Structures are given as structure tokens and as C-alpha cells.
Short mmCIF file of C-alpha atoms in Angstrom, two decimals:
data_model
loop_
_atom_site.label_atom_id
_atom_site.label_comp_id
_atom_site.label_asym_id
_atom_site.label_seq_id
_atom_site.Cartn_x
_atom_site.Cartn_y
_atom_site.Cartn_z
CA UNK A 1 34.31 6.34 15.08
CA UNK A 2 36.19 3.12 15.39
CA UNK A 3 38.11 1.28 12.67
CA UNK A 4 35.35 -1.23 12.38
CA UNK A 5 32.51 1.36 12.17
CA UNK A 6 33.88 3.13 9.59
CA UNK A 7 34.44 -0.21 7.44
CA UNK A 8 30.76 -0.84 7.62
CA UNK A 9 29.80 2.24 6.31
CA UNK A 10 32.03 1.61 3.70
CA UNK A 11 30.77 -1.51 3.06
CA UNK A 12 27.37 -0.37 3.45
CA UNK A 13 27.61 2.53 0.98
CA UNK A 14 29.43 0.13 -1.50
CA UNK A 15 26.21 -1.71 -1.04
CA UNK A 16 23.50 1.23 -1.60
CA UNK A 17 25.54 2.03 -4.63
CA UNK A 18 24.80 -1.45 -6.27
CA UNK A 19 29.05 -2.21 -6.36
CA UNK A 20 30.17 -5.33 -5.71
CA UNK A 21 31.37 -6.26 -2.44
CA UNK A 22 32.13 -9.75 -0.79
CA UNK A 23 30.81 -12.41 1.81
CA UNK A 24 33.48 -11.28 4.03
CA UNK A 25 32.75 -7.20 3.70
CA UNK A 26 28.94 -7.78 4.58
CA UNK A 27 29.67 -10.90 7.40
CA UNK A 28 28.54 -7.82 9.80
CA UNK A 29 24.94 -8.36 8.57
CA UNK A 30 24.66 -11.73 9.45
CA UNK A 31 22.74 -10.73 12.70
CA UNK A 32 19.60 -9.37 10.14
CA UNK A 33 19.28 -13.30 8.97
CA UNK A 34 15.97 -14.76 10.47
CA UNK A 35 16.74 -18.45 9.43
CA UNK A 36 15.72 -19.64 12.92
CA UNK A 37 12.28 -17.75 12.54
CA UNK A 38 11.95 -19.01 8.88
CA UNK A 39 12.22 -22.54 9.43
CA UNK A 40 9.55 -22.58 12.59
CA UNK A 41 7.08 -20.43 9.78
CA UNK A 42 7.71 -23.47 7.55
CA UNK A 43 6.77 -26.08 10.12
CA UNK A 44 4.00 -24.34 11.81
CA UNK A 45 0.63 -25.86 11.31
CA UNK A 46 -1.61 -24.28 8.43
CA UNK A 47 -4.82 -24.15 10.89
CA UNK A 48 -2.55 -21.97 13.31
CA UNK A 49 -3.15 -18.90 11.44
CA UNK A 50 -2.32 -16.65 14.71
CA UNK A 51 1.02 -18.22 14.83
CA UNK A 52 2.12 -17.68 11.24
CA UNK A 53 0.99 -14.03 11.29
CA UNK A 54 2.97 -13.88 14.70
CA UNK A 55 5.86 -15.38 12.86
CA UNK A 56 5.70 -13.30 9.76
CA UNK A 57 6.27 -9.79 12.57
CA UNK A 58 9.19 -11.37 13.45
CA UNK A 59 10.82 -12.41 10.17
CA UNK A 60 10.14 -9.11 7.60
CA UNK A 61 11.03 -5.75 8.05
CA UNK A 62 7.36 -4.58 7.87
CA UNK A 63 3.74 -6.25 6.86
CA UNK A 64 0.70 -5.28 6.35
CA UNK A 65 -2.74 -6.19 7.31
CA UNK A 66 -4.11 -9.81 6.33
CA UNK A 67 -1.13 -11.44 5.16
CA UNK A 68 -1.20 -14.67 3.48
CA UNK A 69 2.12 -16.74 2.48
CA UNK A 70 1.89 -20.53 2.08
CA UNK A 71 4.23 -22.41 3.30
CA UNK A 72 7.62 -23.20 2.12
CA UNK A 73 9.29 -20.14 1.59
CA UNK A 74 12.60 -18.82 2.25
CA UNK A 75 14.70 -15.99 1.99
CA UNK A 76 18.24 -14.94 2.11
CA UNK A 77 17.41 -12.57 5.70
CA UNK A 78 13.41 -11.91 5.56
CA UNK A 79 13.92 -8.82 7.82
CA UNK A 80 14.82 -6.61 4.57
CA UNK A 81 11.12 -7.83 2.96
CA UNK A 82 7.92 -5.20 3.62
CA UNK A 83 4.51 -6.46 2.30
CA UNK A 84 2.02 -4.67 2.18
CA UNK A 85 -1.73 -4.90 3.63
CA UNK A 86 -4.01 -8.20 1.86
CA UNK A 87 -0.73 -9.40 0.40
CA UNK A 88 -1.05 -13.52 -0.68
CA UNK A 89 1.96 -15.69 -1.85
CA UNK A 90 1.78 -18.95 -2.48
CA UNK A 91 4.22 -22.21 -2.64
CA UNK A 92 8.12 -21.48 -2.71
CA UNK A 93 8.41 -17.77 -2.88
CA UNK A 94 12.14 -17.15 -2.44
CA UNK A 95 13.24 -13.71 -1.25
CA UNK A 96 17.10 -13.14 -2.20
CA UNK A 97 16.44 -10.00 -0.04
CA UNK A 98 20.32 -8.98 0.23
CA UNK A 99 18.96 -5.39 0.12
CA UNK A 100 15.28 -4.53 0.84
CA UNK A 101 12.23 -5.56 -1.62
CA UNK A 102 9.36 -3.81 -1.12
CA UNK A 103 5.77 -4.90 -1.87
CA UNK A 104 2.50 -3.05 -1.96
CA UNK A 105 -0.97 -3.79 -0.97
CA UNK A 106 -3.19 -6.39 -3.10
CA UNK A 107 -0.27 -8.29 -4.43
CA UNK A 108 -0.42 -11.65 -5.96
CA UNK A 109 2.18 -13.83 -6.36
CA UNK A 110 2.14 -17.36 -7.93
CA UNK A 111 3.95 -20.58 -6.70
CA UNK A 112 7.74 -21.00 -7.25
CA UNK A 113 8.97 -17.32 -7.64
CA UNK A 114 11.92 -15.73 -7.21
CA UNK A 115 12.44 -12.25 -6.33
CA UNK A 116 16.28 -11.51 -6.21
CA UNK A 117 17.92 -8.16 -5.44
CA UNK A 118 21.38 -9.93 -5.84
CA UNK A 119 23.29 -11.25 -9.16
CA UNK A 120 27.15 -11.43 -9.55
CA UNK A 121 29.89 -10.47 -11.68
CA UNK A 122 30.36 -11.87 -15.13
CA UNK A 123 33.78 -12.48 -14.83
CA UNK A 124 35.04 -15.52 -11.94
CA UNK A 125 37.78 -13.16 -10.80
CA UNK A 126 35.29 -10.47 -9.25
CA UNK A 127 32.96 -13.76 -7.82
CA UNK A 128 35.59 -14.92 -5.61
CA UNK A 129 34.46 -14.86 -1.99
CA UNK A 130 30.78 -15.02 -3.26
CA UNK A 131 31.57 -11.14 -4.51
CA UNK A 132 28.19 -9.99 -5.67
CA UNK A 133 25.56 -6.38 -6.08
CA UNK A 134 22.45 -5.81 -4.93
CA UNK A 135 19.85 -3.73 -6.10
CA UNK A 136 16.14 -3.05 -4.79
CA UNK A 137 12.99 -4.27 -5.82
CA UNK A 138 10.16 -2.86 -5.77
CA UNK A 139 6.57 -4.17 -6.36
CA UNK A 140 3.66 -1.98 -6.63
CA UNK A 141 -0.16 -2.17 -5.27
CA UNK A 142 -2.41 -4.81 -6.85
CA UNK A 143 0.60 -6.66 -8.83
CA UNK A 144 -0.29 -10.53 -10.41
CA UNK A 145 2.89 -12.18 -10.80
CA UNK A 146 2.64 -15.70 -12.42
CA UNK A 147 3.96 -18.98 -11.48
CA UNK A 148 8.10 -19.55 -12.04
CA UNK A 149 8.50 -15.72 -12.76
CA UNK A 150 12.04 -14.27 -11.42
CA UNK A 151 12.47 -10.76 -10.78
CA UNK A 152 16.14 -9.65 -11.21
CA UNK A 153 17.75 -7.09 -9.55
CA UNK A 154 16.44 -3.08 -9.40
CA UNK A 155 13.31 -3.57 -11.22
CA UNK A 156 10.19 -1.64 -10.20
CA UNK A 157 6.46 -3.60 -11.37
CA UNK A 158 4.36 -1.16 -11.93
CA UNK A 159 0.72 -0.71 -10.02
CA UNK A 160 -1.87 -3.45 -11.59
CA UNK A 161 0.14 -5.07 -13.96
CA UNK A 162 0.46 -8.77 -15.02
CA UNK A 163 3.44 -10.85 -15.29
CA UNK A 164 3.23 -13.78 -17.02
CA UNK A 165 4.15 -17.10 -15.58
CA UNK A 166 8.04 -18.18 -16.70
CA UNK A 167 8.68 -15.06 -17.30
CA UNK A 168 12.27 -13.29 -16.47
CA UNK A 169 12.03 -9.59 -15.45
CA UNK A 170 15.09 -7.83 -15.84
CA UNK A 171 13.87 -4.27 -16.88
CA UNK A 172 11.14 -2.20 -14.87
CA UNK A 173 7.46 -3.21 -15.70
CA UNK A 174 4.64 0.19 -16.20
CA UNK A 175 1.54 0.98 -14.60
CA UNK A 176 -1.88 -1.32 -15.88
CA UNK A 177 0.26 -3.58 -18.31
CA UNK A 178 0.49 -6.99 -19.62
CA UNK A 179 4.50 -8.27 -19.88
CA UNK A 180 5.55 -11.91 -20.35
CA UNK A 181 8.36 -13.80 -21.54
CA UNK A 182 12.72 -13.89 -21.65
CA UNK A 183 13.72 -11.39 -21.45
CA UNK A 184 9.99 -9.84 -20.10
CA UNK A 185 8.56 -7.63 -22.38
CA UNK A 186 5.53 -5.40 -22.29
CA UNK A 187 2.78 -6.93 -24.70
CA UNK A 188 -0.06 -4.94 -23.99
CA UNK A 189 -1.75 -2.47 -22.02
CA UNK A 190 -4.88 -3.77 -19.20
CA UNK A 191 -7.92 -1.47 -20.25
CA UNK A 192 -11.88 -1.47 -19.15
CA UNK A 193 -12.07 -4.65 -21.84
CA UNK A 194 -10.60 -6.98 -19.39
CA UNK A 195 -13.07 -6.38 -16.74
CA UNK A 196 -15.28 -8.96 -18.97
CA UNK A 197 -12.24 -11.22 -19.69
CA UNK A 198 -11.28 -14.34 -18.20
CA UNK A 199 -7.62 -14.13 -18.79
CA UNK A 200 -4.44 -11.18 -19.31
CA UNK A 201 -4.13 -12.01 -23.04
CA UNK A 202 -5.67 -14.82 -25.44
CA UNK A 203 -2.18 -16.10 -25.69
CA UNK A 204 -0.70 -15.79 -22.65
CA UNK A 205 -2.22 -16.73 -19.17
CA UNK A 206 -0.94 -15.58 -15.65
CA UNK A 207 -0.31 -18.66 -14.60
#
């Protein structure tokens, strides 16, 4: 193994650990960005349907069947993304995919959202050279996530729940719930009631 090998999988299990490492320890991932790929997604036409879904191979790790995702969005590499089958995101869905966030099927996600799996260090002395963690997310089948919602780092959404829009997720999310606000909090359960209910709560829409 040579010198440089064996700093990547340093840097690499510094990474999977969710410790802080630098823009010059992970410059060796540069390669994974697909900024080139992102921007021609951005400026394809919205009739050329074939081309975007042609794009979208190129750009994430994995996706499903029937993707749709309106254009603009961006991301910090795209190819550490995997969406699952009849996934639909709309309007300025940022992935800050510094490690991989995965999405199920039947997902919904609402303009202007921001899933990060990257924050930094409280104090400036550990932020110099952009030093920084990363942590998974992970988003589970048939997931509404309002408009201007951000997802922070290593939180799991659980299957069929409802995030209300403006809402900051920084703790995982259960299974068939309703959670809203800052910090997001759980604020009721989804039951057989809602199937004749227009919204999540009667405070607090989607968005």
C-alpha cells in the first residue's frame, strides 16, 4: 500500500466515523463531484423529460424508477444521493451530500430544502481549512417533507411521516408521525382519521 493509499483510508475512516477532517484531507474526492452534469440538468429543457432522467443516471449514486426533480437543484457531489423509485422534488432541493443520503420510494419533498450530511465545529480553531463532519441521512418510503425544511446531519425520517414546512430536523423523525417546528418535534401520530383529512394537523400544514 502506498503512502497516499493509506492516507485515504485514514481520511476516509475519519470520515465514516463522523470526526472532523479538512478540505485538504478529502481533496482526493473531488473526482465524485458531478458539477459539470448538474449544471447541464439545470439548463435542460423541462419538455425533454428523456434527457433529465438520462442526466439524473449520471449525477446520483443510484435512482429509482419515475423520478421527478424540478429544476434548480444542486448538490455538494450528487453521486453520494440514491432516490428511490416515484421519487418527486421540487424547486431548489440542495443536497450537501458530503457522505451518502439515502431516499426511499414515494418521497415528497417541497421547494427550497436542504438536506445536509455536513455541519462544522463550534469552535473557529477546528473550522480552519473548511474542517467539518459528516453524517448520513436517511429518508424513508412515502416521506412529505414541507417547503424550507433542513435536515441536519445523521437523522433518519421515518416511513410516512410529515415534516412540516420551516421546520429544522436535527433528531431522527418515527414511523407514521406528524413533527414540525425548531428544533422539530414530534406533535402527533398519522392514524386512519387522516385518510378523511385535508391537512397533517389543524395547526400546522405541510407546506
Amino acid at each position: 500500500m502506498t503512502h497516499y493509499q493509506a492516507r485515504e483510508d485514514e481520511v476516509r475512516a475519519r470520515i465514516a466515523e463522523g470526526l472532523v477532517y479538512t478540505e485538504t484531507d478529502a481533496a482526493f474526492l473531488a473526482p465524485a463531484r458531478r458539477d459539470d452534469e448538474i449544471f447541464a440538468y439545470n439548463h435542460t429543457p423541462p419538455s425533454d423529460g428523456t434527457e433529465r432522467v438520462r442526466l439524473l443516471g449520471e449525477i446520483l449514486g443510484s435512482v429509482g424508477a419515475r423520478p421527478v426533480l424540478q429544476a434548480p437543484f444542486h448538490a455538494a457531489f450528487g453521486s453520494n444521493v440514491h432516490i428511490g423509485d416515484d421519487f418527486f422534488g421540487n424547486v431548489n432541493l440542495t443536497f450537501v451530500d458530503d457522505v451518502e443520503i439515502t431516499i426511499g420510494d414515494g418521497v415528497m419533498i417541497a421547494p427550497s430544502v436542504t438536506l445536509t450530511t455536513t455541519g462544522h465545529p463550534v469552535h473557529p480553531a477546528r473550522r480552519a481549512d473548511f474542517g467539518r463532519f459528516s453524517e448520513p441521512i436517511v429518508i424513508e418510503d412515502k416521506v412529505w417533507i414541507g417547503s424550507n425544511v433542513v435536515v441536519l446531519p445523521g437523522v433518519r425520517i421515518g416511513h410516512g411521516s410529515v415534516i412540516g414546512a420551516g421546520s429544522v430536523v436535527s433528531r431522527d423523525v418515527p414511523p407514521m408521525t406528524v413533527a414540525v417546528g425548531v428544533p422539530c418535534r414530534v406533535v402527533r401520530k398519522i392514524t386512519d382519521d387522516d385518510l378523511t383529512t385535508r391537512t397533517a394537523t389543524a395547526r400546522f400544514g405541510a407546506g
